[in-house]
């Protein structure tokens, strides 16, 4: 099925290393791990990988540097993706996920990227503006490296002109988007449950609470569409006064790593195909549910997505004032 061009943007990629520990993870003794699995990582990288698994194509624009960056690029090419390099300083970071075999608990160690200078940011912005067309769907996903300005997402939205920008970021960049809306708002903003609760200043215990939070962000002009994940309770999507809630079936959880990126990739692809937002939400929720069924940093299996998709229920999202 044809779709509009998709460009994914990863400013802070990583070489993801995952291994099992046969003994409990405790401080003090050396922990001798099992054989490592290595994957290309970072939000936009995983979004592009998810789109590729769904049988479509995305151009991953990735800030790669040093030998570790070369390793990430080689792993992407092994999966059939051709990364477009963005100028980046220093060395691409590494991240480690350790899973206790006995309990299934995961311990995730995330290193920071090297600090960017204003010139690095300006060069990356110039490359991205040249890559995107007015028809493109552009996905800015993952954390920002140190030194990148908090308002980078808004300035990218301005530089992309008519392209639809999907933002799935974290930290001060997400906080800035929500607290200081501008006329250069992204088309779609996605966040997870913990991020939403931090921004809301309290727990969003019920779907109705999340609905009202998402509706308020759309009303304030933070983005045209706001999506908030609720873990096993699916995701809420708000746009133009309407709100949807999609809930997946219960699945056996192996690893939650990559679920959010799988959601964003599937959602972006459906939107690039011109599908209604309800169908895009359903596909995203199915991909996220399938992703938690796989080990370590592995993304979803297509067979799982196809099995889960018809079981994902999309219904109107209702706030507490809606009754």
CSV table of C-alpha atoms in Angstrom, one decimal, residues 25-256:
chain,number,residue,atom,x,y,z
A,25,UNK,CA,21.2,-8.1,40.3
A,26,UNK,CA,22.7,-6.8,43.6
A,27,UNK,CA,25.5,-4.3,44.4
A,28,UNK,CA,29.0,-5.6,45.1
A,29,UNK,CA,29.9,-8.9,43.4
A,30,UNK,CA,30.7,-9.2,39.7
A,31,UNK,CA,27.6,-10.1,37.7
A,32,UNK,CA,28.5,-12.4,34.8
A,33,UNK,CA,25.9,-12.0,32.2
A,34,UNK,CA,24.8,-14.2,29.3
A,35,UNK,CA,25.6,-13.6,25.7
A,36,UNK,CA,24.7,-10.0,24.7
A,37,UNK,CA,22.2,-9.0,22.0
A,38,UNK,CA,22.9,-5.7,20.2
A,39,UNK,CA,20.4,-3.6,18.4
A,40,UNK,CA,20.4,-0.1,16.9
A,41,UNK,CA,18.5,2.1,19.4
A,42,UNK,CA,17.0,5.5,20.0
A,43,UNK,CA,13.4,6.6,19.5
A,44,UNK,CA,13.4,7.5,15.8
A,45,UNK,CA,15.6,4.5,14.9
A,46,UNK,CA,13.1,2.1,16.5
A,47,UNK,CA,10.2,3.9,14.8
A,48,UNK,CA,11.8,3.4,11.4
A,49,UNK,CA,12.5,-0.3,12.3
A,50,UNK,CA,8.9,-0.7,13.3
A,51,UNK,CA,7.6,0.8,10.0
A,52,UNK,CA,10.0,-1.5,8.1
A,53,UNK,CA,8.6,-4.5,10.0
A,54,UNK,CA,5.1,-3.4,8.9
A,55,UNK,CA,6.2,-3.7,5.3
A,56,UNK,CA,6.7,0.0,4.5
A,57,UNK,CA,9.7,2.3,4.2
A,58,UNK,CA,10.9,5.2,6.3
A,59,UNK,CA,14.1,7.2,6.0
A,60,UNK,CA,15.9,7.2,9.4
A,61,UNK,CA,17.8,10.5,9.8
A,62,UNK,CA,20.2,9.7,12.6
A,63,UNK,CA,22.9,11.7,14.4
A,64,UNK,CA,25.8,9.2,14.3
A,65,UNK,CA,29.3,9.7,15.5
A,66,UNK,CA,32.5,7.6,16.1
A,67,UNK,CA,32.9,3.8,15.9
A,68,UNK,CA,29.8,3.2,17.9
A,69,UNK,CA,27.8,5.2,15.4
A,70,UNK,CA,29.3,3.1,12.6
A,71,UNK,CA,28.1,0.0,14.4
A,72,UNK,CA,24.6,1.4,14.7
A,73,UNK,CA,24.6,2.3,11.0
A,74,UNK,CA,25.8,-1.2,10.1
A,75,UNK,CA,23.1,-2.9,12.2
A,76,UNK,CA,20.4,-0.7,10.5
A,77,UNK,CA,21.7,-1.7,7.1
A,78,UNK,CA,21.5,-5.4,8.1
A,79,UNK,CA,17.8,-4.8,8.7
A,80,UNK,CA,17.3,-3.3,5.3
A,81,UNK,CA,17.3,0.4,6.4
A,82,UNK,CA,19.6,3.0,4.9
A,83,UNK,CA,20.3,5.7,7.6
A,84,UNK,CA,20.9,9.3,6.5
A,85,UNK,CA,23.5,10.7,8.8
A,86,UNK,CA,23.0,13.9,10.7
A,87,UNK,CA,26.1,15.9,11.9
A,88,UNK,CA,26.9,14.9,15.5
A,89,UNK,CA,29.8,15.5,17.9
A,90,UNK,CA,31.8,13.0,19.9
A,91,UNK,CA,30.7,9.4,20.1
A,92,UNK,CA,27.3,7.7,19.8
A,93,UNK,CA,26.2,6.5,23.3
A,94,UNK,CA,25.5,2.9,24.5
A,95,UNK,CA,22.7,1.7,26.7
A,96,UNK,CA,22.5,-1.6,28.7
A,97,UNK,CA,19.4,-3.6,29.6
A,98,UNK,CA,19.9,-6.5,32.1
A,99,UNK,CA,17.1,-9.0,32.8
A,100,UNK,CA,17.1,-11.3,35.8
A,101,UNK,CA,16.3,-14.7,34.5
A,102,UNK,CA,14.5,-15.9,37.7
A,103,UNK,CA,12.2,-12.9,38.1
A,104,UNK,CA,12.0,-11.2,34.7
A,105,UNK,CA,12.8,-7.9,36.3
A,106,UNK,CA,14.7,-5.5,34.0
A,107,UNK,CA,17.4,-3.0,34.9
A,108,UNK,CA,18.0,-0.3,32.3
A,109,UNK,CA,21.2,1.7,32.3
A,110,UNK,CA,21.1,4.7,29.9
A,111,UNK,CA,24.2,6.8,29.1
A,112,UNK,CA,23.9,10.4,28.0
A,113,UNK,CA,25.0,11.5,24.6
A,114,UNK,CA,27.8,13.9,24.0
A,115,UNK,CA,27.0,17.6,24.3
A,116,UNK,CA,25.9,19.5,21.2
A,117,UNK,CA,26.9,23.0,20.3
A,118,UNK,CA,24.6,25.5,18.5
A,119,UNK,CA,26.4,24.8,15.2
A,120,UNK,CA,25.7,21.1,15.5
A,121,UNK,CA,22.0,21.8,16.0
A,122,UNK,CA,21.9,24.3,13.1
A,123,UNK,CA,23.5,21.8,10.7
A,124,UNK,CA,21.1,19.1,11.7
A,125,UNK,CA,18.1,21.4,11.3
A,126,UNK,CA,19.3,22.4,7.8
A,127,UNK,CA,19.6,18.7,6.7
A,128,UNK,CA,16.2,17.8,8.1
A,129,UNK,CA,14.5,20.8,6.3
A,130,UNK,CA,16.0,19.6,3.0
A,131,UNK,CA,14.9,15.9,3.5
A,132,UNK,CA,11.3,16.6,4.2
A,133,UNK,CA,8.7,17.6,1.6
A,134,UNK,CA,5.3,19.2,2.3
A,135,UNK,CA,3.7,15.8,1.9
A,136,UNK,CA,6.1,14.1,4.4
A,137,UNK,CA,5.3,12.7,7.8
A,138,UNK,CA,8.3,13.5,10.1
A,139,UNK,CA,8.7,11.7,13.4
A,140,UNK,CA,11.0,13.3,16.0
A,141,UNK,CA,11.3,10.6,18.6
A,142,UNK,CA,13.6,10.0,21.6
A,143,UNK,CA,15.5,12.1,24.1
A,144,UNK,CA,17.5,15.2,23.1
A,145,UNK,CA,21.3,15.1,23.7
A,146,UNK,CA,22.8,17.6,26.1
A,147,UNK,CA,23.1,21.1,24.6
A,148,UNK,CA,20.2,20.9,22.2
A,149,UNK,CA,17.8,23.7,22.9
A,150,UNK,CA,14.5,22.9,24.7
A,151,UNK,CA,12.5,24.5,21.9
A,152,UNK,CA,14.1,22.3,19.1
A,153,UNK,CA,10.7,20.5,18.4
A,154,UNK,CA,8.9,23.8,17.8
A,155,UNK,CA,11.7,25.2,15.6
A,156,UNK,CA,11.7,22.0,13.6
A,157,UNK,CA,8.0,22.3,13.1
A,158,UNK,CA,8.6,25.8,11.7
A,159,UNK,CA,11.4,24.6,9.4
A,160,UNK,CA,9.4,21.7,8.0
A,161,UNK,CA,6.7,24.1,6.6
A,162,UNK,CA,3.6,21.9,5.7
A,163,UNK,CA,5.0,18.5,6.6
A,164,UNK,CA,3.2,16.8,9.5
A,165,UNK,CA,5.5,16.5,12.5
A,166,UNK,CA,4.9,13.8,15.1
A,167,UNK,CA,6.8,14.4,18.4
A,168,UNK,CA,7.5,11.7,21.0
A,169,UNK,CA,10.2,13.2,23.2
A,170,UNK,CA,10.9,13.5,26.9
A,171,UNK,CA,12.4,15.7,29.6
A,172,UNK,CA,12.7,19.4,29.3
A,173,UNK,CA,11.8,19.4,25.6
A,174,UNK,CA,8.5,17.8,26.3
A,175,UNK,CA,7.9,20.1,29.2
A,176,UNK,CA,8.6,23.1,27.1
A,177,UNK,CA,6.2,22.0,24.3
A,178,UNK,CA,3.4,21.6,26.9
A,179,UNK,CA,4.0,24.7,29.0
A,180,UNK,CA,4.9,27.1,26.2
A,181,UNK,CA,2.6,26.4,23.2
A,182,UNK,CA,3.5,28.3,20.0
A,183,UNK,CA,2.0,28.8,16.6
A,184,UNK,CA,4.7,26.3,15.5
A,185,UNK,CA,3.0,23.4,17.3
A,186,UNK,CA,3.6,19.8,16.1
A,187,UNK,CA,0.8,18.0,14.3
A,188,UNK,CA,0.8,15.2,16.9
A,189,UNK,CA,2.3,14.9,20.4
A,190,UNK,CA,2.6,11.5,22.1
A,191,UNK,CA,3.7,10.8,25.7
A,192,UNK,CA,3.6,7.9,28.1
A,193,UNK,CA,1.6,7.6,31.3
A,194,UNK,CA,4.4,8.6,33.6
A,195,UNK,CA,5.2,11.7,31.5
A,196,UNK,CA,1.6,12.7,31.4
A,197,UNK,CA,1.2,12.4,35.2
A,198,UNK,CA,4.3,14.5,35.8
A,199,UNK,CA,2.9,17.2,33.5
A,200,UNK,CA,-0.5,17.0,35.0
A,201,UNK,CA,0.9,17.3,38.5
A,202,UNK,CA,-0.8,14.1,39.8
A,203,UNK,CA,-2.0,10.6,39.1
A,204,UNK,CA,-4.2,10.0,36.1
A,205,UNK,CA,-5.8,6.9,37.7
A,206,UNK,CA,-8.7,6.5,35.3
A,207,UNK,CA,-9.1,6.8,31.5
A,208,UNK,CA,-11.5,9.7,32.1
A,209,UNK,CA,-8.7,11.6,33.8
A,210,UNK,CA,-6.4,11.0,30.8
A,211,UNK,CA,-9.1,12.1,28.4
A,212,UNK,CA,-9.5,15.4,30.1
A,213,UNK,CA,-5.8,16.0,30.3
A,214,UNK,CA,-5.4,15.3,26.5
A,215,UNK,CA,-8.4,17.4,25.6
A,216,UNK,CA,-6.9,20.3,27.6
A,217,UNK,CA,-3.6,20.1,25.7
A,218,UNK,CA,-5.4,20.2,22.3
A,219,UNK,CA,-7.6,23.1,23.5
A,220,UNK,CA,-4.4,25.1,24.5
A,221,UNK,CA,-2.8,24.5,21.1
A,222,UNK,CA,0.0,22.2,22.2
A,223,UNK,CA,-0.7,20.0,19.2
A,224,UNK,CA,-3.5,19.2,16.8
A,225,UNK,CA,-3.5,15.7,18.1
A,226,UNK,CA,-2.4,14.4,21.5
A,227,UNK,CA,-1.9,10.8,22.4
A,228,UNK,CA,-1.3,9.5,25.9
A,229,UNK,CA,-0.4,5.9,26.6
A,230,UNK,CA,-2.0,4.1,29.6
A,231,UNK,CA,0.1,0.9,29.6
A,232,UNK,CA,-2.1,-2.2,29.6
A,233,UNK,CA,-5.2,0.1,29.4
A,234,UNK,CA,-4.2,1.1,25.8
A,235,UNK,CA,-4.0,4.7,24.7
A,236,UNK,CA,-6.1,7.8,24.6
A,237,UNK,CA,-6.2,10.1,21.5
A,238,UNK,CA,-7.7,13.6,21.5
A,239,UNK,CA,-8.2,15.9,18.5
A,240,UNK,CA,-10.6,18.7,17.4
A,241,UNK,CA,-12.9,18.2,20.4
A,242,UNK,CA,-13.1,14.5,19.9
A,243,UNK,CA,-11.4,11.8,22.0
A,244,UNK,CA,-10.8,8.1,21.4
A,245,UNK,CA,-9.7,5.3,23.7
A,246,UNK,CA,-8.3,2.1,22.3
A,247,UNK,CA,-7.7,-0.9,24.6
A,248,UNK,CA,-5.8,-4.1,23.6
A,249,UNK,CA,-6.5,-7.6,24.7
A,250,UNK,CA,-4.5,-9.0,27.6
A,251,UNK,CA,-1.1,-10.3,26.5
A,252,UNK,CA,1.8,-12.0,28.2
A,253,UNK,CA,4.5,-9.4,29.0
A,254,UNK,CA,8.1,-10.4,28.3
A,255,UNK,CA,9.7,-6.9,27.9
A,256,UNK,CA,8.2,-3.5,27.7
